[in-house]
Each structure stands twice: as structure tokens, then as C-alpha cells.
Amino acid sequence: MKKIFLSILIIVSLNACKNDKKESKEFTEQEGINVEVKNKNILKFNINAIVSGNEEFTVYYLDVDDKEISKKRSVSKKIIGSEIMQTINFDFPENVIPIKILFMTGKNQETKIDIIDASFEMDDVVFEIPGDKFFDYFNPNKFIEYNRTSSSYSLKVIEGEFNPMFFSRIVLIDRLEMFFY
């Protein structure tokens, strides 16, 4: 009996020591435990915000090898409008630290966006941006009206055109390099 128990213990220990780089969720029916294995070297951009209308947010990025923004270097998320804060997560590809970020906020002209905070994280390192400092790291274009006291953004049409987006400021890229390179 001791040999069987010892054999099972060794097998379980060996399986637990495997270093699997793929992100996965596993569920063991006997134990009823969800286990989430996180990817290494994946930069995550998270925004906690109240988004009043349905939207699709897209983050475009340039890597060191890129010369211009393209659809293949983008991550999109559909947002259901709500008066409750929600977390919007964008995962960059493995081993990518962007040198420029373009954050497009959608096409719904009536949408109001209250950014509570944002963060970039990789492995166990987190760089947090409070909502009142978002403007220090991202520059809105002319289609976004920023209210500095409430950290809220309203979208607007100018001469029949509408293309709201934020551009990363150099200070953001410097911080990403400092935290994640």
C-alpha cells in the first residue's frame, strides 16, 4: 500500500513540475478546482472604465520591426455599454513590447468613457496608470474631448468626420521599456 501511495505521489509531483508555456484552464472533477496557467512574456493592457454605449475598442501597436500601423498588429474587443465599471483586457503577442500604441475607442458618437484606471502587466510586474493620469500617457485626437477633473472622455463629430483615438506619448513607451525590457 505504501508503494502505491508513494508511486502516485511521485507521478503527481512530476506532473506538477512541468513548465507548460501555453495558457490553459483545467478543471479536475474530483477536486472541483479551476487551475489557470499564465503565459510568460505576454504584455497585457487592461483598462477599467465605464463605457456608456456599445463599442468595439481596438489597440494597434508598432513593434521594433514595424514601420507603420496595420490590422495584423492589432487587438480588438467588443464592449457592451454599461453604467457599471468593466475591465477591458488587451493581450499583446508573446515577447512584444510596443514602441507605439494607437487606442481606437469605437464608432458610437454618443458614447461617454470614464477611465477609472489602466495598467500594463507582464508576469509579476505591473505598471499602473490612475485615471487622472491617463492623459499623461495617452494623447487624445481632436475627436475626443477630455475632462481632466473627472477623467472622462466624450466623443465628437467634426465637420462630418468621426475617428476617435488615443496615441501613446513617449513617456508611456519609456515606462514600458523601464518596466518590461
mmCIF file of C-alpha atoms in Angstrom:
data_model
loop_
_atom_site.group_PDB
_atom_site.id
_atom_site.type_symbol
_atom_site.label_atom_id
_atom_site.label_comp_id
_atom_site.label_asym_id
_atom_site.label_seq_id
_atom_site.Cartn_x
_atom_site.Cartn_y
_atom_site.Cartn_z
ATOM 1 C CA MET A 1 0.000 0.000 0.000
ATOM 2 C CA LYS A 2 2.865 2.362 0.836
ATOM 3 C CA LYS A 3 4.471 1.649 -2.552
ATOM 4 C CA ILE A 4 1.246 2.502 -4.396
ATOM 5 C CA PHE A 5 0.826 5.713 -2.420
ATOM 6 C CA LEU A 6 4.484 6.648 -2.987
ATOM 7 C CA SER A 7 4.171 5.912 -6.734
ATOM 8 C CA ILE A 8 1.079 8.098 -7.031
ATOM 9 C CA LEU A 9 2.784 10.873 -5.083
ATOM 10 C CA ILE A 10 5.831 10.762 -7.390
ATOM 11 C CA ILE A 11 3.671 10.815 -10.538
ATOM 12 C CA VAL A 12 1.639 13.758 -9.254
ATOM 13 C CA SER A 13 4.825 15.611 -8.275
ATOM 14 C CA LEU A 14 6.410 15.061 -11.687
ATOM 15 C CA ASN A 15 3.287 16.248 -13.487
ATOM 16 C CA ALA A 16 3.100 19.341 -11.293
ATOM 17 C CA CYS A 17 6.693 20.276 -12.103
ATOM 18 C CA LYS A 18 6.152 20.513 -15.856
ATOM 19 C CA ASN A 19 6.669 24.003 -17.240
ATOM 20 C CA ASP A 20 3.867 24.405 -19.766
ATOM 21 C CA LYS A 21 4.021 27.772 -21.558
ATOM 22 C CA LYS A 22 0.548 27.572 -23.099
ATOM 23 C CA GLU A 23 -2.228 29.350 -21.270
ATOM 24 C CA SER A 24 -4.918 26.923 -20.276
ATOM 25 C CA LYS A 25 -7.713 26.373 -17.847
ATOM 26 C CA GLU A 26 -8.008 22.944 -16.379
ATOM 27 C CA PHE A 27 -10.812 21.514 -14.334
ATOM 28 C CA THR A 28 -10.426 18.438 -12.197
ATOM 29 C CA GLU A 29 -13.810 16.901 -11.446
ATOM 30 C CA GLN A 30 -12.609 15.017 -8.383
ATOM 31 C CA GLU A 31 -11.147 18.070 -6.715
ATOM 32 C CA GLY A 32 -13.502 20.687 -8.217
ATOM 33 C CA ILE A 33 -10.617 23.121 -8.696
ATOM 34 C CA ASN A 34 -10.035 25.513 -11.596
ATOM 35 C CA VAL A 35 -6.356 25.956 -12.373
ATOM 36 C CA GLU A 36 -5.221 28.788 -14.633
ATOM 37 C CA VAL A 37 -1.697 28.677 -16.038
ATOM 38 C CA LYS A 38 -0.496 32.117 -17.145
ATOM 39 C CA ASN A 39 1.591 32.770 -20.218
ATOM 40 C CA LYS A 40 5.054 34.126 -19.696
ATOM 41 C CA ASN A 41 6.260 37.157 -21.653
ATOM 42 C CA ILE A 42 2.749 38.312 -22.617
ATOM 43 C CA LEU A 43 2.198 42.029 -22.065
ATOM 44 C CA LYS A 44 -1.380 42.796 -21.036
ATOM 45 C CA PHE A 45 -3.010 46.222 -21.347
ATOM 46 C CA ASN A 46 -6.013 46.499 -19.009
ATOM 47 C CA ILE A 47 -8.452 49.397 -18.795
ATOM 48 C CA ASN A 48 -11.041 49.738 -16.034
ATOM 49 C CA ALA A 49 -13.714 52.036 -17.419
ATOM 50 C CA ILE A 50 -17.376 52.896 -17.550
ATOM 51 C CA VAL A 51 -18.394 52.858 -21.210
ATOM 52 C CA SER A 52 -21.918 54.198 -21.725
ATOM 53 C CA GLY A 53 -22.595 52.678 -25.167
ATOM 54 C CA ASN A 54 -21.837 49.514 -27.111
ATOM 55 C CA GLU A 55 -18.427 49.815 -28.732
ATOM 56 C CA GLU A 56 -15.544 47.970 -30.254
ATOM 57 C CA PHE A 57 -12.189 49.125 -28.931
ATOM 58 C CA THR A 58 -9.056 48.354 -30.922
ATOM 59 C CA VAL A 59 -5.429 48.678 -29.901
ATOM 60 C CA TYR A 60 -2.930 48.978 -32.754
ATOM 61 C CA TYR A 61 0.758 48.764 -31.974
ATOM 62 C CA LEU A 62 4.168 49.000 -33.559
ATOM 63 C CA ASP A 63 6.890 46.525 -32.736
ATOM 64 C CA VAL A 64 10.576 47.373 -33.261
ATOM 65 C CA ASP A 65 10.449 45.760 -36.720
ATOM 66 C CA ASP A 66 7.332 47.669 -37.891
ATOM 67 C CA LYS A 67 7.298 50.865 -39.899
ATOM 68 C CA GLU A 68 3.550 51.581 -39.965
ATOM 69 C CA ILE A 69 0.328 50.604 -38.210
ATOM 70 C CA SER A 70 -1.526 47.654 -39.741
ATOM 71 C CA LYS A 71 -4.547 45.493 -38.938
ATOM 72 C CA LYS A 72 -2.312 42.451 -38.347
ATOM 73 C CA ARG A 73 -0.734 44.314 -35.418
ATOM 74 C CA SER A 74 -3.993 44.966 -33.572
ATOM 75 C CA VAL A 75 -6.205 43.548 -30.842
ATOM 76 C CA SER A 76 -9.960 44.294 -30.714
ATOM 77 C CA LYS A 77 -12.581 43.888 -28.001
ATOM 78 C CA LYS A 78 -16.346 44.312 -28.231
ATOM 79 C CA ILE A 79 -17.757 46.296 -25.325
ATOM 80 C CA ILE A 80 -21.338 46.159 -24.074
ATOM 81 C CA GLY A 81 -22.310 49.594 -22.787
ATOM 82 C CA SER A 82 -22.974 49.785 -19.057
ATOM 83 C CA GLU A 83 -23.072 52.248 -16.190
ATOM 84 C CA ILE A 84 -21.020 49.719 -14.205
ATOM 85 C CA MET A 85 -17.235 49.640 -14.400
ATOM 86 C CA GLN A 86 -15.837 46.900 -16.592
ATOM 87 C CA THR A 87 -12.327 45.683 -17.277
ATOM 88 C CA ILE A 88 -11.215 45.637 -20.892
ATOM 89 C CA ASN A 89 -8.180 43.417 -21.498
ATOM 90 C CA PHE A 90 -5.861 43.523 -24.486
ATOM 91 C CA ASP A 91 -3.121 40.888 -24.739
ATOM 92 C CA PHE A 92 -0.173 41.629 -26.991
ATOM 93 C CA PRO A 93 1.563 38.677 -28.683
ATOM 94 C CA GLU A 94 4.282 36.851 -26.801
ATOM 95 C CA ASN A 95 7.558 38.796 -26.400
ATOM 96 C CA VAL A 96 6.107 42.032 -27.856
ATOM 97 C CA ILE A 97 6.722 45.326 -26.055
ATOM 98 C CA PRO A 98 5.198 48.021 -28.298
ATOM 99 C CA ILE A 99 7.177 51.082 -29.305
ATOM 100 C CA LYS A 100 3.960 52.921 -30.224
ATOM 101 C CA ILE A 101 0.304 52.326 -29.308
ATOM 102 C CA LEU A 102 -2.839 53.632 -31.003
ATOM 103 C CA PHE A 103 -6.030 53.078 -28.985
ATOM 104 C CA MET A 104 -9.238 53.489 -31.047
ATOM 105 C CA THR A 105 -12.360 53.974 -28.959
ATOM 106 C CA GLY A 106 -15.117 52.964 -31.360
ATOM 107 C CA LYS A 107 -17.771 54.366 -33.640
ATOM 108 C CA ASN A 108 -20.689 55.235 -31.333
ATOM 109 C CA GLN A 109 -20.811 59.035 -31.256
ATOM 110 C CA GLU A 110 -22.952 59.161 -28.099
ATOM 111 C CA THR A 111 -20.567 57.059 -26.025
ATOM 112 C CA LYS A 112 -19.054 58.577 -22.901
ATOM 113 C CA ILE A 113 -15.944 56.912 -21.486
ATOM 114 C CA ASP A 114 -14.906 57.274 -17.839
ATOM 115 C CA ILE A 115 -11.475 55.759 -17.385
ATOM 116 C CA ILE A 116 -11.057 54.629 -13.783
ATOM 117 C CA ASP A 117 -7.513 53.343 -14.292
ATOM 118 C CA ALA A 118 -5.315 51.391 -16.670
ATOM 119 C CA SER A 119 -2.384 49.061 -16.295
ATOM 120 C CA PHE A 120 0.233 47.143 -18.194
ATOM 121 C CA GLU A 121 1.371 43.845 -16.746
ATOM 122 C CA MET A 122 3.694 41.026 -17.648
ATOM 123 C CA ASP A 123 4.456 38.065 -15.425
ATOM 124 C CA ASP A 124 4.524 39.578 -11.910
ATOM 125 C CA VAL A 125 5.381 43.156 -12.927
ATOM 126 C CA VAL A 126 2.569 45.735 -13.063
ATOM 127 C CA PHE A 127 2.715 49.363 -14.211
ATOM 128 C CA GLU A 128 -0.453 51.169 -13.082
ATOM 129 C CA ILE A 129 -1.917 54.367 -14.511
ATOM 130 C CA PRO A 130 -4.575 56.067 -12.349
ATOM 131 C CA GLY A 131 -7.493 57.528 -14.314
ATOM 132 C CA ASP A 132 -6.441 61.110 -13.614
ATOM 133 C CA LYS A 133 -3.007 60.340 -15.123
ATOM 134 C CA PHE A 134 -4.274 58.577 -18.288
ATOM 135 C CA PHE A 135 -3.921 61.847 -20.215
ATOM 136 C CA ASP A 136 -0.232 61.990 -19.203
ATOM 137 C CA TYR A 137 0.425 58.741 -21.092
ATOM 138 C CA PHE A 138 -2.134 58.878 -23.928
ATOM 139 C CA ASN A 139 -2.849 61.867 -26.157
ATOM 140 C CA PRO A 140 -6.449 62.101 -27.456
ATOM 141 C CA ASN A 141 -7.013 63.308 -31.000
ATOM 142 C CA LYS A 142 -9.429 66.104 -31.967
ATOM 143 C CA PHE A 143 -12.471 63.774 -31.908
ATOM 144 C CA ILE A 144 -12.098 63.158 -28.172
ATOM 145 C CA GLU A 145 -12.944 65.824 -25.635
ATOM 146 C CA TYR A 146 -11.169 65.212 -22.335
ATOM 147 C CA ASN A 147 -12.477 66.366 -18.945
ATOM 148 C CA ARG A 148 -9.412 66.399 -16.699
ATOM 149 C CA THR A 149 -11.329 66.739 -13.409
ATOM 150 C CA SER A 150 -13.487 63.649 -13.951
ATOM 151 C CA SER A 151 -11.035 61.679 -16.154
ATOM 152 C CA SER A 152 -13.871 61.255 -18.636
ATOM 153 C CA TYR A 153 -13.861 61.465 -22.393
ATOM 154 C CA SER A 154 -16.662 62.449 -24.734
ATOM 155 C CA LEU A 155 -16.554 61.670 -28.426
ATOM 156 C CA LYS A 156 -17.440 64.312 -31.014
ATOM 157 C CA VAL A 157 -18.009 64.682 -34.748
ATOM 158 C CA ILE A 158 -16.057 67.427 -36.518
ATOM 159 C CA GLU A 159 -17.180 68.578 -39.982
ATOM 160 C CA GLY A 160 -18.909 65.247 -40.610
ATOM 161 C CA GLU A 161 -15.839 63.203 -39.673
ATOM 162 C CA PHE A 162 -15.516 60.855 -36.708
ATOM 163 C CA ASN A 163 -12.394 58.856 -35.891
ATOM 164 C CA PRO A 164 -11.656 58.990 -32.132
ATOM 165 C CA MET A 165 -8.325 57.594 -30.953
ATOM 166 C CA PHE A 166 -5.574 57.989 -28.386
ATOM 167 C CA PHE A 167 -1.875 57.978 -29.247
ATOM 168 C CA SER A 168 0.750 56.799 -26.796
ATOM 169 C CA ARG A 169 3.020 59.532 -25.552
ATOM 170 C CA ILE A 170 6.768 58.956 -25.442
ATOM 171 C CA VAL A 171 6.645 58.854 -21.628
ATOM 172 C CA LEU A 172 4.445 55.724 -21.829
ATOM 173 C CA ILE A 173 6.873 53.950 -24.136
ATOM 174 C CA ASP A 174 9.745 54.944 -21.837
ATOM 175 C CA ARG A 175 7.866 53.445 -18.870
ATOM 176 C CA LEU A 176 7.112 50.230 -20.749
ATOM 177 C CA GLU A 177 10.802 49.892 -21.596
ATOM 178 C CA MET A 178 11.765 50.599 -17.991
ATOM 179 C CA PHE A 179 9.301 48.076 -16.523
ATOM 180 C CA PHE A 180 9.303 45.282 -19.098
ATOM 181 C CA TYR A 181 12.585 45.178 -21.044
#
